[in-house]
Coordinates of C-alpha atoms and ligand atoms in Angstrom, one line a residue:
M281 CA -15.5 25.7 13.2
T282 CA -19.1 26.9 13.6
D283 CA -22.1 25.3 12.0
S284 CA -25.1 27.5 11.4
P285 CA -28.5 25.8 11.7
K286 CA -28.9 26.3 8.0
S287 CA -25.7 24.4 7.2
I288 CA -26.5 21.4 9.4
V289 CA -26.9 19.1 6.4
R290 CA -23.4 20.0 5.2
R291 CA -20.5 17.9 6.4
T292 CA -18.5 19.4 9.3
P293 CA -14.8 19.5 8.7
W294 CA -12.7 17.0 10.7
P295 CA -11.2 18.7 13.8
E296 CA -7.8 20.1 13.4
S297 CA -5.0 18.4 15.4
S298 CA -1.3 19.0 15.4
S299 CA -0.9 15.4 16.7
R300 CA -1.9 12.5 14.6
A301 CA -3.8 9.4 15.4
V302 CA -1.7 6.2 15.8
V303 CA -4.4 3.9 14.6
T304 CA -5.5 3.6 11.0
P305 CA -8.6 5.6 10.5
L306 CA -11.8 3.8 9.5
Q307 CA -13.1 5.4 6.3
P308 CA -16.6 4.3 5.4
S309 CA -17.1 6.9 2.7
V310 CA -18.7 5.4 -0.4
V311 CA -17.8 8.3 -2.6
Y312 CA -14.9 10.8 -2.9
A313 CA -15.2 14.4 -4.0
S314 CA -12.7 15.6 -6.6
P315 CA -11.4 19.2 -6.8
S316 CA -12.1 19.4 -10.6
P317 CA -12.9 17.5 -13.7
S318 CA -9.2 17.7 -14.7
A319 CA -8.2 16.3 -11.4
L320 CA -10.6 13.4 -12.0
D321 CA -9.1 12.9 -15.4
D322 CA -5.6 12.7 -13.8
Q323 CA -6.8 10.2 -11.4
Y324 CA -8.5 7.9 -14.0
E325 CA -5.5 8.2 -16.3
G326 CA -3.2 7.1 -13.4
R327 CA -1.3 10.5 -13.2
A328 CA -2.6 11.1 -9.7
K329 CA -3.6 8.8 -6.9
G330 CA -7.0 8.8 -5.4
F331 CA -10.3 7.1 -4.7
T332 CA -13.6 7.7 -6.5
Y333 CA -16.2 5.2 -5.4
A334 CA -15.9 2.5 -2.8
R335 CA -16.8 -0.4 -5.0
E336 CA -13.7 0.4 -7.0
G337 CA -11.4 0.6 -4.0
H338 CA -11.1 2.4 -0.7
P339 CA -8.3 3.3 1.8
N340 CA -9.0 0.6 4.4
A341 CA -8.9 -2.2 1.7
E342 CA -5.7 -0.7 0.3
V343 CA -4.0 -0.6 3.7
L344 CA -4.9 -4.2 4.3
A345 CA -3.9 -5.3 0.8
T346 CA -0.5 -3.7 1.2
K347 CA 0.1 -5.6 4.4
I348 CA -0.9 -9.0 3.0
D349 CA 1.2 -8.2 -0.1
A350 CA 4.2 -7.8 2.1
L351 CA 3.6 -11.3 3.7
E352 CA 3.1 -12.9 0.3
G353 CA 5.9 -11.0 -1.5
A354 CA 3.2 -9.8 -3.9
E355 CA 2.2 -6.5 -5.5
G356 CA -1.2 -5.0 -6.1
G357 CA -3.2 -7.6 -4.2
L358 CA -6.9 -7.1 -4.1
I359 CA -9.1 -7.3 -1.1
L360 CA -12.6 -8.6 -1.8
G361 CA -15.8 -9.3 0.2
S362 CA -15.0 -12.9 1.1
G363 CA -12.6 -15.7 0.3
M364 CA -15.2 -17.0 -2.1
A365 CA -15.4 -13.6 -3.7
A366 CA -11.6 -14.0 -4.5
V367 CA -12.3 -17.4 -5.9
T368 CA -15.2 -16.0 -8.0
A369 CA -13.2 -13.0 -9.2
M370 CA -10.4 -15.3 -10.3
F371 CA -12.5 -17.8 -12.3
F372 CA -14.8 -15.2 -13.8
G373 CA -12.0 -12.8 -14.6
L374 CA -9.7 -15.2 -16.3
L375 CA -11.9 -17.9 -17.9
K376 CA -14.4 -18.0 -20.8
Q377 CA -16.8 -20.6 -22.2
G378 CA -14.9 -23.7 -23.5
D379 CA -12.0 -23.4 -21.0
H380 CA -11.2 -26.2 -18.6
V381 CA -10.0 -26.0 -15.0
V382 CA -8.4 -28.7 -12.8
G383 CA -8.8 -28.5 -9.1
G384 CA -7.7 -30.5 -6.1
N385 CA -10.3 -33.1 -5.1
Q386 CA -10.4 -32.0 -1.5
L387 CA -10.8 -28.2 -2.0
Y388 CA -12.8 -26.1 0.4
G389 CA -16.4 -27.1 0.1
R390 CA -17.7 -24.0 -1.7
S391 CA -14.7 -23.9 -4.1
M392 CA -15.6 -27.5 -4.9
R393 CA -19.2 -26.5 -5.5
M394 CA -17.9 -23.7 -7.8
M395 CA -16.1 -26.3 -9.8
R396 CA -18.9 -28.8 -9.9
E397 CA -21.9 -26.6 -10.3
E398 CA -21.3 -22.9 -11.1
L399 CA -18.5 -23.1 -13.7
P400 CA -20.2 -25.9 -15.8
R401 CA -23.3 -23.7 -15.9
M402 CA -21.2 -21.1 -17.6
G403 CA -19.8 -23.5 -20.1
I404 CA -16.5 -23.9 -18.3
T405 CA -15.6 -27.6 -17.8
T406 CA -13.8 -28.8 -14.7
T407 CA -12.0 -31.9 -13.3
L408 CA -11.1 -32.7 -9.7
A409 CA -8.0 -34.8 -9.2
D410 CA -5.7 -35.9 -6.4
P411 CA -3.3 -33.0 -5.7
T412 CA -0.9 -35.3 -3.7
D413 CA -0.1 -37.0 -7.0
A414 CA 1.2 -34.8 -9.8
A415 CA 0.6 -37.6 -12.3
A416 CA -3.1 -37.6 -11.4
I417 CA -3.2 -33.9 -12.0
E418 CA -1.3 -34.3 -15.3
A419 CA -3.8 -37.0 -16.4
A420 CA -6.7 -34.5 -15.8
L421 CA -5.3 -31.8 -18.1
T422 CA -6.8 -31.3 -21.5
P423 CA -5.7 -28.9 -24.4
D424 CA -8.3 -26.5 -23.0
T425 CA -7.0 -26.4 -19.4
K426 CA -6.2 -22.8 -18.5
L427 CA -5.9 -23.0 -14.7
I428 CA -5.1 -25.4 -11.8
L429 CA -6.4 -24.5 -8.3
L430 CA -4.7 -26.1 -5.3
E431 CA -4.7 -25.8 -1.6
V432 CA -1.5 -26.7 0.0
V433 CA -3.0 -28.7 3.0
S434 CA -6.5 -30.2 2.4
N435 CA -9.6 -30.0 4.5
P436 CA -10.2 -31.9 6.7
T437 CA -7.8 -34.8 6.2
L438 CA -4.7 -32.5 6.0
R439 CA -3.2 -34.2 3.0
V440 CA -0.3 -32.1 1.6
S441 CA -0.3 -31.4 -2.2
D442 CA 2.6 -31.9 -4.5
V443 CA 2.9 -28.2 -5.0
D444 CA 6.4 -28.3 -6.6
G445 CA 5.5 -31.2 -8.9
I446 CA 2.3 -29.6 -10.1
A447 CA 4.0 -26.1 -10.5
K448 CA 6.5 -27.7 -12.8
L449 CA 3.8 -29.3 -14.9
A450 CA 1.8 -26.0 -15.0
K451 CA 4.9 -24.1 -16.2
E452 CA 5.7 -26.6 -18.9
R453 CA 2.2 -26.5 -20.3
G454 CA 1.7 -22.8 -19.9
I455 CA -1.2 -23.3 -17.4
L456 CA -1.9 -20.8 -14.6
L457 CA -1.3 -22.2 -11.1
A458 CA -3.5 -20.7 -8.3
I459 CA -2.8 -21.5 -4.7
D460 CA -5.4 -20.9 -2.1
N461 CA -3.0 -20.4 0.8
T462 CA -5.7 -20.0 3.5
F463 CA -4.6 -22.9 5.7
T464 CA -0.9 -22.7 5.2
T465 CA -0.5 -18.9 5.1
P466 CA 2.8 -17.3 4.0
R467 CA 4.2 -18.3 7.4
G468 CA 4.2 -21.9 6.1
L469 CA 4.7 -21.4 2.3
V470 CA 5.1 -18.3 0.1
A471 CA 3.1 -19.3 -2.9
Y472 CA 5.0 -17.2 -5.5
D473 CA 8.3 -18.8 -4.4
H474 CA 6.8 -22.2 -5.4
G475 CA 5.7 -21.2 -8.9
A476 CA 2.2 -19.9 -8.2
D477 CA 0.9 -17.3 -10.7
I478 CA -2.0 -16.5 -8.4
V479 CA -2.4 -16.6 -4.6
L480 CA -5.7 -16.4 -2.8
H481 CA -6.8 -16.2 0.8
S482 CA -9.8 -16.3 2.9
V483 CA -8.7 -13.4 5.1
T484 CA -11.6 -14.4 7.3
K485 CA -9.6 -17.2 8.8
L486 CA -6.0 -17.0 10.1
L487 CA -4.9 -13.6 8.7
A488 CA -7.8 -11.6 10.4
G489 CA -7.9 -14.2 13.1
H490 CA -10.8 -13.1 15.3
S491 CA -13.9 -14.4 13.5
D492 CA -15.3 -10.9 13.2
A493 CA -14.5 -10.0 9.5
T494 CA -15.4 -11.8 6.3
L495 CA -12.9 -11.0 3.6
G496 CA -10.8 -12.4 0.7
Y497 CA -7.5 -11.6 -1.0
I498 CA -6.1 -12.3 -4.4
A499 CA -2.8 -11.4 -6.0
L500 CA -1.8 -12.1 -9.5
H501 CA 1.8 -12.0 -10.8
D502 CA 0.9 -10.8 -14.3
P503 CA -0.4 -7.1 -14.2
V504 CA -2.6 -7.7 -17.3
L505 CA -4.4 -10.6 -15.6
R506 CA -4.6 -8.6 -12.3
K507 CA -6.4 -5.8 -14.2
R508 CA -8.8 -8.3 -15.7
V509 CA -9.6 -9.8 -12.3
Y510 CA -9.9 -6.3 -10.8
D511 CA -12.4 -5.2 -13.4
T512 CA -14.4 -8.3 -13.0
A513 CA -14.5 -8.0 -9.2
V514 CA -15.6 -4.4 -9.5
T515 CA -18.3 -5.3 -12.1
L516 CA -19.6 -8.2 -10.1
G517 CA -19.6 -6.0 -6.9
L518 CA -17.3 -8.2 -4.8
T519 CA -16.5 -5.1 -2.6
P520 CA -15.2 -5.5 0.9
S521 CA -16.6 -3.5 3.8
P522 CA -14.2 -0.8 5.1
F523 CA -15.1 -1.9 8.7
D524 CA -14.1 -5.5 8.0
C525 CA -10.9 -4.3 6.4
W526 CA -10.2 -2.2 9.4
L527 CA -10.8 -5.1 11.8
A528 CA -8.7 -7.5 9.7
E529 CA -5.8 -5.0 9.6
R530 CA -5.9 -4.8 13.4
G531 CA -5.9 -8.6 13.5
L532 CA -3.0 -8.9 11.1
Y533 CA -0.6 -7.0 13.4
S534 CA -0.6 -10.1 15.7
F535 CA -0.9 -12.7 12.8
E536 CA 2.7 -14.0 13.0
L537 CA 2.6 -14.3 16.8
R538 CA -0.8 -16.0 16.7
Y539 CA 0.2 -18.3 13.9
D540 CA 3.5 -19.4 15.6
R541 CA 1.8 -20.0 18.9
A542 CA -1.2 -21.9 17.4
E543 CA 1.1 -24.1 15.4
E544 CA 3.2 -25.0 18.4
N545 CA 0.0 -25.7 20.3
A546 CA -1.3 -27.9 17.4
R547 CA 1.9 -29.9 17.3
K548 CA 1.7 -30.6 21.0
L549 CA -2.0 -31.3 20.9
A550 CA -1.5 -33.8 18.1
D551 CA 1.2 -35.6 20.0
A552 CA -1.0 -35.7 23.2
L553 CA -4.0 -36.9 21.3
A554 CA -2.0 -39.7 19.8
E555 CA -1.4 -41.0 23.3
T556 CA -5.0 -40.6 24.5
P557 CA -7.1 -43.7 25.0
G558 CA -10.0 -43.8 22.6
V559 CA -8.2 -42.0 19.8
R560 CA -7.9 -44.2 16.7
R561 CA -5.6 -41.9 14.7
V562 CA -4.3 -38.4 14.6
L563 CA -3.5 -36.4 11.4
Y564 CA -0.9 -33.7 11.6
P565 CA 1.3 -32.9 8.7
T566 CA 4.7 -33.0 10.4
R567 CA 4.1 -36.1 12.4
P568 CA 6.1 -39.1 11.2
D569 CA 2.9 -41.2 10.9
H570 CA 1.3 -38.7 8.5
P571 CA 0.8 -40.1 5.0
D572 CA 2.6 -37.1 3.4
H573 CA 5.2 -36.7 6.0
N574 CA 8.2 -36.7 3.7
R575 CA 6.6 -34.2 1.3
T576 CA 5.6 -32.0 4.3
V577 CA 9.2 -31.8 5.5
A578 CA 10.5 -31.0 2.0
L579 CA 7.8 -28.4 1.2
L580 CA 7.0 -26.9 4.6
G581 CA 9.9 -27.9 6.9
D582 CA 8.6 -27.9 10.4
R583 CA 5.6 -25.6 9.6
G584 CA 2.8 -28.1 10.2
G585 CA 0.1 -25.3 10.7
N586 CA -2.6 -25.0 13.2
M587 CA -4.9 -27.7 12.1
V588 CA -5.1 -31.1 13.6
S589 CA -7.6 -33.9 12.7
F590 CA -8.3 -37.0 14.7
E591 CA -10.7 -39.9 14.9
I592 CA -12.2 -41.4 18.0
E593 CA -13.8 -44.8 18.6
G594 CA -17.6 -45.1 18.8
G595 CA -20.6 -43.7 16.9
R596 CA -22.8 -40.7 17.3
D597 CA -23.3 -41.2 21.0
A598 CA -19.5 -40.8 21.4
T599 CA -19.2 -37.8 19.1
D600 CA -22.2 -36.0 20.8
A601 CA -20.7 -36.7 24.2
M602 CA -17.3 -35.4 23.2
V603 CA -18.6 -32.1 22.0
Q604 CA -20.9 -31.7 25.1
A605 CA -18.0 -32.5 27.4
A606 CA -15.8 -29.7 25.8
P607 CA -18.0 -26.6 26.4
N608 CA -15.1 -24.2 26.1
I609 CA -14.1 -25.4 22.7
A610 CA -16.5 -23.8 20.2
F611 CA -18.1 -26.5 18.1
A612 CA -18.2 -24.2 15.0
P613 CA -17.5 -24.7 11.3
T614 CA -14.7 -22.2 10.9
L615 CA -11.0 -22.1 11.4
G616 CA -8.2 -19.6 12.3
D617 CA -9.9 -18.0 15.3
I618 CA -7.7 -17.1 18.2
G619 CA -9.6 -19.7 20.2
T620 CA -9.7 -23.4 19.4
T621 CA -12.7 -24.5 17.4
L622 CA -13.8 -28.0 16.6
S623 CA -15.7 -29.3 13.6
H624 CA -17.3 -32.6 12.7
P625 CA -17.3 -33.2 8.9
A626 CA -19.9 -35.9 9.1
S627 CA -22.6 -33.6 10.4
S628 CA -21.4 -30.4 8.7
S629 CA -19.0 -29.8 5.8
H630 CA -19.3 -33.3 4.4
R631 CA -22.9 -34.2 5.4
A632 CA -24.0 -34.2 1.8
L633 CA -21.8 -37.3 1.2
S634 CA -23.0 -40.8 1.9
A635 CA -21.4 -42.6 4.9
E636 CA -19.5 -44.8 2.3
E637 CA -18.2 -41.8 0.4
R638 CA -17.0 -40.2 3.7
A639 CA -15.4 -43.5 4.7
S640 CA -13.5 -43.6 1.4
L641 CA -12.1 -40.1 2.1
G642 CA -11.1 -41.3 5.6
M643 CA -13.8 -39.4 7.5
S644 CA -15.8 -41.7 9.8
E645 CA -18.4 -40.6 12.3
G646 CA -15.6 -40.3 14.9
F647 CA -13.6 -37.9 12.7
F648 CA -13.0 -34.4 14.1
R649 CA -11.1 -31.4 12.8
V650 CA -9.5 -29.0 15.2
S651 CA -8.4 -25.4 14.4
V652 CA -6.0 -24.9 17.3
G653 CA -5.9 -21.5 18.9
V654 CA -3.4 -19.7 21.1
E655 CA -4.7 -20.8 24.5
D656 CA -2.5 -22.4 27.2
V657 CA -1.7 -25.7 25.6
D658 CA -1.8 -27.8 28.9
M659 CA -5.3 -26.5 29.5
L660 CA -6.3 -27.4 26.0
I661 CA -4.8 -30.9 26.2
A662 CA -6.6 -31.5 29.5
E663 CA -9.9 -30.3 28.0
F664 CA -9.6 -32.7 25.0
R665 CA -8.6 -35.6 27.3
T666 CA -11.7 -35.0 29.5
A667 CA -13.9 -34.8 26.5
I668 CA -12.6 -38.0 24.9
A669 CA -12.9 -39.8 28.2
A670 CA -16.6 -38.7 28.3
A671 CA -17.0 -39.9 24.7
M672 CA -15.6 -43.3 25.6
D673 CA -18.0 -43.6 28.6
A674 CA -20.9 -42.8 26.3
A675 CA -19.8 -45.3 23.8
G676 CA -19.4 -47.9 26.6
T677 CA -15.8 -48.7 25.6
Ligands
LIG12 C1 -13.0 -20.4 4.3 C2 -12.3 -20.8 3.1 C3 -12.6 -20.2 1.9 C4 -13.8 -19.3 1.7 O1 -13.6 -18.1 2.4 P1 -14.8 -17.2 2.9 O2 -14.1 -16.0 3.5 O3 -15.6 -18.0 4.0 O4 -15.6 -16.9 1.7 C5 -11.8 -20.6 0.8 N1 -10.8 -21.4 0.9 C6 -10.5 -22.0 2.1 C7 -9.4 -22.9 2.1 C8 -11.2 -21.7 3.2 O5 -10.9 -22.3 4.4

């Protein structure tokens, strides 16, 4: 392998090796050279496998998709540039002007904005309804309803949707059911097993798990619909970065270990918070005092997930003091990181709402959401207790 000075601009071949790398290679190539026009024909006609242009697909996305497919029991899942890219590809790939969509009324903030602002601009009407009540979803359906979008566990009040009731309804009416399984993950619920036609993820969160890659995933049962969503995604340019796919694949190897540990931590933290002075209430789906406890047990068994919400006494003085007294718990608006993160809906995700609207959703100033990580749980509980005690001092209670 010798390069002459004249050929310096030509690519140098990859070094030969009789041994092979253990780790998946990172392949950032935007474009793939074909041996001949006939070979390219074979590829485009599906007679041969191969890549052409990264916006249409690349090896790192395919490796990652195959792994998430295995978790979801799906085939041909697509990796896109973000969770919202998956939501976008679904809506714009499957719907047209005049169609109607029903969504849960506590969807992820940007999915809600998609329903309230973006789809109506395109002539697609939408209704948000309570997903814990199949009758409320049924009442929202119209003859033009083509799709229902649900999350299993809502953000941030952790209400559990009536997935089975709504799936039955969707099937009877011939309406597509899409489940955004980001919070619950296939470890908690396999969406296809519960009647979903479409399953979506923000891979950014628990699946990748390290807050260093922004990606989405979508799988569709029906290959015709899958092709439509694929073409829309490629046309809209919702391409994932190979490096992000590579990072997410690495994260995914430990997903089940991380999820199980974080879930066990969350259950223990929820129980400890419930006993902590200054805590008004704790929300965790498998706790007997959770408003959807029975449905949680029927739907998810003991898989309560890694998210815990709780409310402390006091106002902004108390919430500021609590965050400041927990310097090792990142006060950051995300979830699913290996480390525990804390968010405060009143000053972040739900700040656009009035205090009255937030109160009606059960989110006072003292309301926090915790994405529990894989730390030592006793350390975590001690950190929260210290922080809440500081909050109560600041509030003078
Ligand atoms: C974060 C999130 C999304 C959006 O994902 P991004 O990767 O941030 O675009 C969608 N749905 C849920 C439930 C989420 O938590």
